GROMACS .gro file of C-alpha atoms in nm:
model
  214
    1MET     CA    1   5.658   7.823  -0.481
    2ASP     CA    2   5.761   7.626  -0.797
    3ALA     CA    3   5.625   7.298  -0.871
    4LEU     CA    4   5.794   7.031  -1.079
    5VAL     CA    5   5.598   6.760  -1.267
    6MET     CA    6   5.841   6.478  -1.325
    7CYS     CA    7   5.759   6.323  -1.657
    8GLY     CA    8   6.090   6.203  -1.816
    9GLY     CA    9   6.087   5.835  -1.717
   10ARG     CA   10   6.065   5.554  -1.974
   11GLY     CA   11   5.754   5.401  -1.809
   12THR     CA   12   5.840   5.060  -1.951
   13ARG     CA   13   5.637   4.871  -1.684
   14LEU     CA   14   5.315   5.028  -1.817
   15ASP     CA   15   5.377   4.915  -2.175
   16ALA     CA   16   5.148   5.155  -2.318
   17PRO     CA   17   5.092   5.282  -2.675
   18VAL     CA   18   5.194   5.629  -2.578
   19GLU     CA   19   5.443   5.809  -2.349
   20LYS     CA   20   5.340   5.724  -1.975
   21PRO     CA   21   5.251   6.089  -1.875
   22LEU     CA   22   5.011   6.098  -2.185
   23VAL     CA   23   4.820   5.786  -2.089
   24GLU     CA   24   4.457   5.888  -2.045
   25ILE     CA   25   4.249   5.850  -1.730
   26CYS     CA   26   3.877   5.911  -1.788
   27GLY     CA   27   3.975   6.085  -2.119
   28ARG     CA   28   4.246   6.310  -1.991
   29PRO     CA   29   4.623   6.260  -2.011
   30MET     CA   30   4.764   6.191  -1.656
   31LEU     CA   31   5.003   6.496  -1.726
   32ASP     CA   32   4.695   6.732  -1.770
   33ARG     CA   33   4.532   6.606  -1.454
   34VAL     CA   34   4.856   6.653  -1.244
   35ALA     CA   35   4.905   6.998  -1.384
   36ALA     CA   36   4.547   7.103  -1.321
   37ALA     CA   37   4.579   6.996  -0.957
   38LEU     CA   38   4.894   7.193  -0.922
   39ARG     CA   39   4.765   7.495  -1.080
   40ASP     CA   40   4.446   7.495  -0.861
   41SER     CA   41   4.684   7.474  -0.552
   42SER     CA   42   4.870   7.740  -0.374
   43VAL     CA   43   5.198   7.689  -0.598
   44GLU     CA   44   5.290   7.965  -0.810
   45THR     CA   45   5.470   7.821  -1.111
   46VAL     CA   46   5.428   7.472  -1.264
   47ARG     CA   47   5.715   7.336  -1.460
   48ALA     CA   48   5.736   7.001  -1.655
   49VAL     CA   49   6.058   6.801  -1.618
   50THR     CA   50   6.079   6.602  -1.941
   51SER     CA   51   6.368   6.424  -2.108
   52PRO     CA   52   6.485   6.281  -2.444
   53HIS     CA   53   6.275   5.982  -2.356
   54THR     CA   54   5.945   6.184  -2.364
   55PRO     CA   55   5.939   6.412  -2.658
   56ASN     CA   56   5.572   6.401  -2.702
   57THR     CA   57   5.523   6.480  -2.338
   58ARG     CA   58   5.738   6.791  -2.389
   59ASP     CA   59   5.506   6.901  -2.679
   60ARG     CA   60   5.215   6.838  -2.459
   61ALA     CA   61   5.353   7.033  -2.172
   62ALA     CA   62   5.419   7.329  -2.418
   63ASP     CA   63   5.047   7.306  -2.522
   64LEU     CA   64   4.945   7.331  -2.158
   65GLY     CA   65   5.167   7.626  -2.100
   66LEU     CA   66   5.389   7.468  -1.866
   67ASP     CA   67   5.740   7.597  -1.824
   68PRO     CA   68   5.975   7.330  -1.962
   69ILE     CA   69   6.278   7.179  -1.800
   70GLU     CA   70   6.449   6.949  -2.040
   71ALA     CA   71   6.655   6.712  -1.807
   72PRO     CA   72   6.925   6.449  -1.941
   73GLY     CA   73   6.694   6.143  -1.857
   74ASP     CA   74   6.965   5.973  -1.661
   75GLY     CA   75   6.720   5.858  -1.396
   76TYR     CA   76   6.465   6.010  -1.161
   77VAL     CA   77   6.682   6.130  -0.887
   78SER     CA   78   6.939   6.266  -1.132
   79ASP     CA   79   6.680   6.445  -1.340
   80LEU     CA   80   6.524   6.602  -1.026
   81GLY     CA   81   6.862   6.711  -0.915
   82PHE     CA   82   6.903   6.875  -1.246
   83ALA     CA   83   6.560   7.042  -1.232
   84LEU     CA   84   6.604   7.167  -0.871
   85ALA     CA   85   6.919   7.349  -0.973
   86ARG     CA   86   6.699   7.561  -1.199
   87VAL     CA   87   6.418   7.666  -0.954
   88SER     CA   88   6.399   7.817  -0.612
   89ARG     CA   89   6.341   7.613  -0.300
   90PRO     CA   90   6.139   7.470  -0.129
   91ALA     CA   91   5.975   7.330  -0.433
   92VAL     CA   92   5.675   7.089  -0.462
   93THR     CA   93   5.749   6.775  -0.670
   94VAL     CA   94   5.512   6.528  -0.814
   95VAL     CA   95   5.528   6.243  -1.042
   96SER     CA   96   5.310   6.235  -1.346
   97ASP     CA   97   5.174   5.892  -1.263
   98LEU     CA   98   4.954   6.018  -0.978
   99PRO     CA   99   4.635   6.118  -1.188
  100LEU     CA  100   4.411   6.148  -0.895
  101VAL     CA  101   4.629   6.388  -0.694
  102ALA     CA  102   4.402   6.692  -0.600
  103PRO     CA  103   4.485   7.051  -0.508
  104GLU     CA  104   4.412   6.984  -0.124
  105HIS     CA  105   4.678   6.718  -0.131
  106VAL     CA  106   4.934   6.961  -0.262
  107ASP     CA  107   4.838   7.234  -0.015
  108ALA     CA  108   4.850   6.985   0.277
  109VAL     CA  109   5.192   6.859   0.203
  110VAL     CA  110   5.314   7.217   0.154
  111ALA     CA  111   5.153   7.294   0.490
  112ALA     CA  112   5.322   7.017   0.649
  113ALA     CA  113   5.661   7.112   0.512
  114ASP     CA  114   5.629   7.458   0.684
  115GLY     CA  115   5.914   7.592   0.475
  116GLY     CA  116   6.122   7.269   0.484
  117ALA     CA  117   6.083   6.927   0.331
  118ALA     CA  118   5.794   6.688   0.353
  119THR     CA  119   5.706   6.337   0.196
  120ALA     CA  120   5.357   6.229   0.134
  121CYS     CA  121   5.319   5.847   0.201
  122VAL     CA  122   5.036   5.600   0.227
  123PRO     CA  123   5.024   5.269   0.391
  124VAL     CA  124   5.119   4.980   0.186
  125GLU     CA  125   4.813   4.796   0.329
  126LEU     CA  126   4.586   5.058   0.153
  127LYS     CA  127   4.747   4.997  -0.175
  128ARG     CA  128   4.723   4.623  -0.153
  129GLU     CA  129   4.355   4.652  -0.057
  130LEU     CA  130   4.294   4.854  -0.356
  131GLY     CA  131   4.484   4.602  -0.579
  132ALA     CA  132   4.727   4.879  -0.682
  133SER     CA  133   5.076   4.798  -0.775
  134VAL     CA  134   5.337   4.823  -0.498
  135ASP     CA  135   5.710   4.885  -0.558
  136ASP     CA  136   5.871   4.673  -0.270
  137ALA     CA  137   6.200   4.848  -0.322
  138LEU     CA  138   6.031   5.175  -0.191
  139VAL     CA  139   5.850   5.035   0.113
  140PHE     CA  140   5.985   5.131   0.447
  141ASP     CA  141   5.860   5.132   0.819
  142TYR     CA  142   5.712   5.444   0.973
  143GLU     CA  143   5.623   5.425   1.332
  144GLY     CA  144   5.544   5.055   1.291
  145THR     CA  145   5.342   5.087   0.964
  146ALA     CA  146   5.473   4.976   0.634
  147VAL     CA  147   5.447   5.284   0.395
  148CYS     CA  148   5.562   5.388   0.063
  149PRO     CA  149   5.608   5.726  -0.108
  150THR     CA  150   5.328   5.856  -0.331
  151GLY     CA  151   5.560   6.067  -0.549
  152LEU     CA  152   5.413   6.399  -0.394
  153GLY     CA  153   5.656   6.590  -0.172
  154VAL     CA  154   5.834   6.911  -0.100
  155VAL     CA  155   6.214   6.936  -0.152
  156GLY     CA  156   6.349   7.183   0.119
  157PRO     CA  157   6.581   7.465   0.071
  158ALA     CA  158   6.922   7.403  -0.099
  159ASP     CA  159   7.141   7.240   0.162
  160ALA     CA  160   7.331   6.923   0.224
  161ALA     CA  161   7.002   6.731   0.287
  162ALA     CA  162   6.844   6.833  -0.046
  163GLU     CA  163   6.968   6.534  -0.243
  164THR     CA  164   6.835   6.282   0.032
  165ASP     CA  165   6.513   6.483   0.021
  166ALA     CA  166   6.480   6.405  -0.341
  167GLU     CA  167   6.549   6.052  -0.293
  168THR     CA  168   6.280   6.019  -0.013
  169ASN     CA  169   6.030   6.183  -0.249
  170ALA     CA  170   6.103   5.962  -0.545
  171GLY     CA  171   5.773   5.780  -0.536
  172THR     CA  172   5.712   5.514  -0.793
  173ASP     CA  173   5.836   5.685  -1.100
  174ALA     CA  174   6.209   5.633  -1.031
  175ASP     CA  175   6.430   5.446  -1.290
  176THR     CA  176   6.663   5.333  -1.012
  177ASN     CA  177   6.591   5.212  -0.660
  178THR     CA  178   6.649   5.445  -0.370
  179ASP     CA  179   6.668   5.395  -0.001
  180ALA     CA  180   6.360   5.567   0.132
  181ASP     CA  181   6.429   5.465   0.488
  182THR     CA  182   6.685   5.728   0.545
  183ASP     CA  183   6.712   5.973   0.846
  184THR     CA  184   6.621   6.297   0.701
  185ASP     CA  185   6.472   6.635   0.812
  186SER     CA  186   6.172   6.566   0.593
  187THR     CA  187   5.829   6.577   0.764
  188MET     CA  188   5.615   6.267   0.701
  189TYR     CA  189   5.275   6.339   0.563
  190LEU     CA  190   5.088   6.008   0.600
  191SER     CA  191   4.752   5.982   0.412
  192THR     CA  192   4.493   5.724   0.382
  193ASP     CA  193   4.319   5.892   0.087
  194THR     CA  194   4.273   5.632  -0.198
  195ARG     CA  195   4.345   5.889  -0.460
  196LEU     CA  196   4.710   5.928  -0.341
  197ALA     CA  197   4.732   5.541  -0.334
  198LEU     CA  198   4.714   5.499  -0.704
  199ASN     CA  199   5.005   5.554  -0.893
  200VAL     CA  200   4.967   5.428  -1.250
  201ASN     CA  201   5.256   5.201  -1.325
  202ARG     CA  202   5.086   4.878  -1.468
  203PRO     CA  203   4.790   4.835  -1.690
  204THR     CA  204   4.573   4.719  -1.404
  205ASP     CA  205   4.643   5.059  -1.229
  206ILE     CA  206   4.457   5.237  -1.511
  207ALA     CA  207   4.129   5.054  -1.452
  208LEU     CA  208   4.167   5.115  -1.068
  209ALA     CA  209   4.223   5.507  -1.121
  210GLU     CA  210   3.939   5.525  -1.388
  211ASP     CA  211   3.690   5.363  -1.138
  212ARG     CA  212   3.772   5.676  -0.894
  213CYS     CA  213   3.824   5.960  -1.123
  214GLU     CA  214   3.601   6.263  -1.148
   0.00000   0.00000   0.00000
């Protein structure tokens, strides 16, 4: 199975001196951390989806030996669709701002998808308890619990639902708002693991991630 690391966004909310995927958590760029987790999981090929907004990230991805896909940079969902057209499906997708993602998270979501689509989500309450940033535009109700996508998921086989699967898995790295509360065939993988609740979108998220990194 292919895995796509989405790292082509501008990351303006983080206001960092480097491109967002290159922000270091405990001395390692987030891109390096996400790529390592994928390589230690059951996926076969890890590809970095960059854009004209992230030229230094493209260079770093090459240093890491990641297969590159240069997307147009027209927004998360658009770039993901561009990348998906160039890989086999189902495919794992993960945003580069999820630095504490672990191989077991990836394998658990792949297992939940069972050949189809799956979306990893966490309760919004968990993120708020941690003090992590929350994108209210991505919050939706799941069986009576307010949840939001982590940015880790599996996009299912190429069919009519694939674009909606991509939107559901958009996570917090999207440049445009998407309606995550959509009736799809995507399996929900709900986790209370704090490592999946920490997307680095604002400066305060860096400190939270560093308090919990290994």
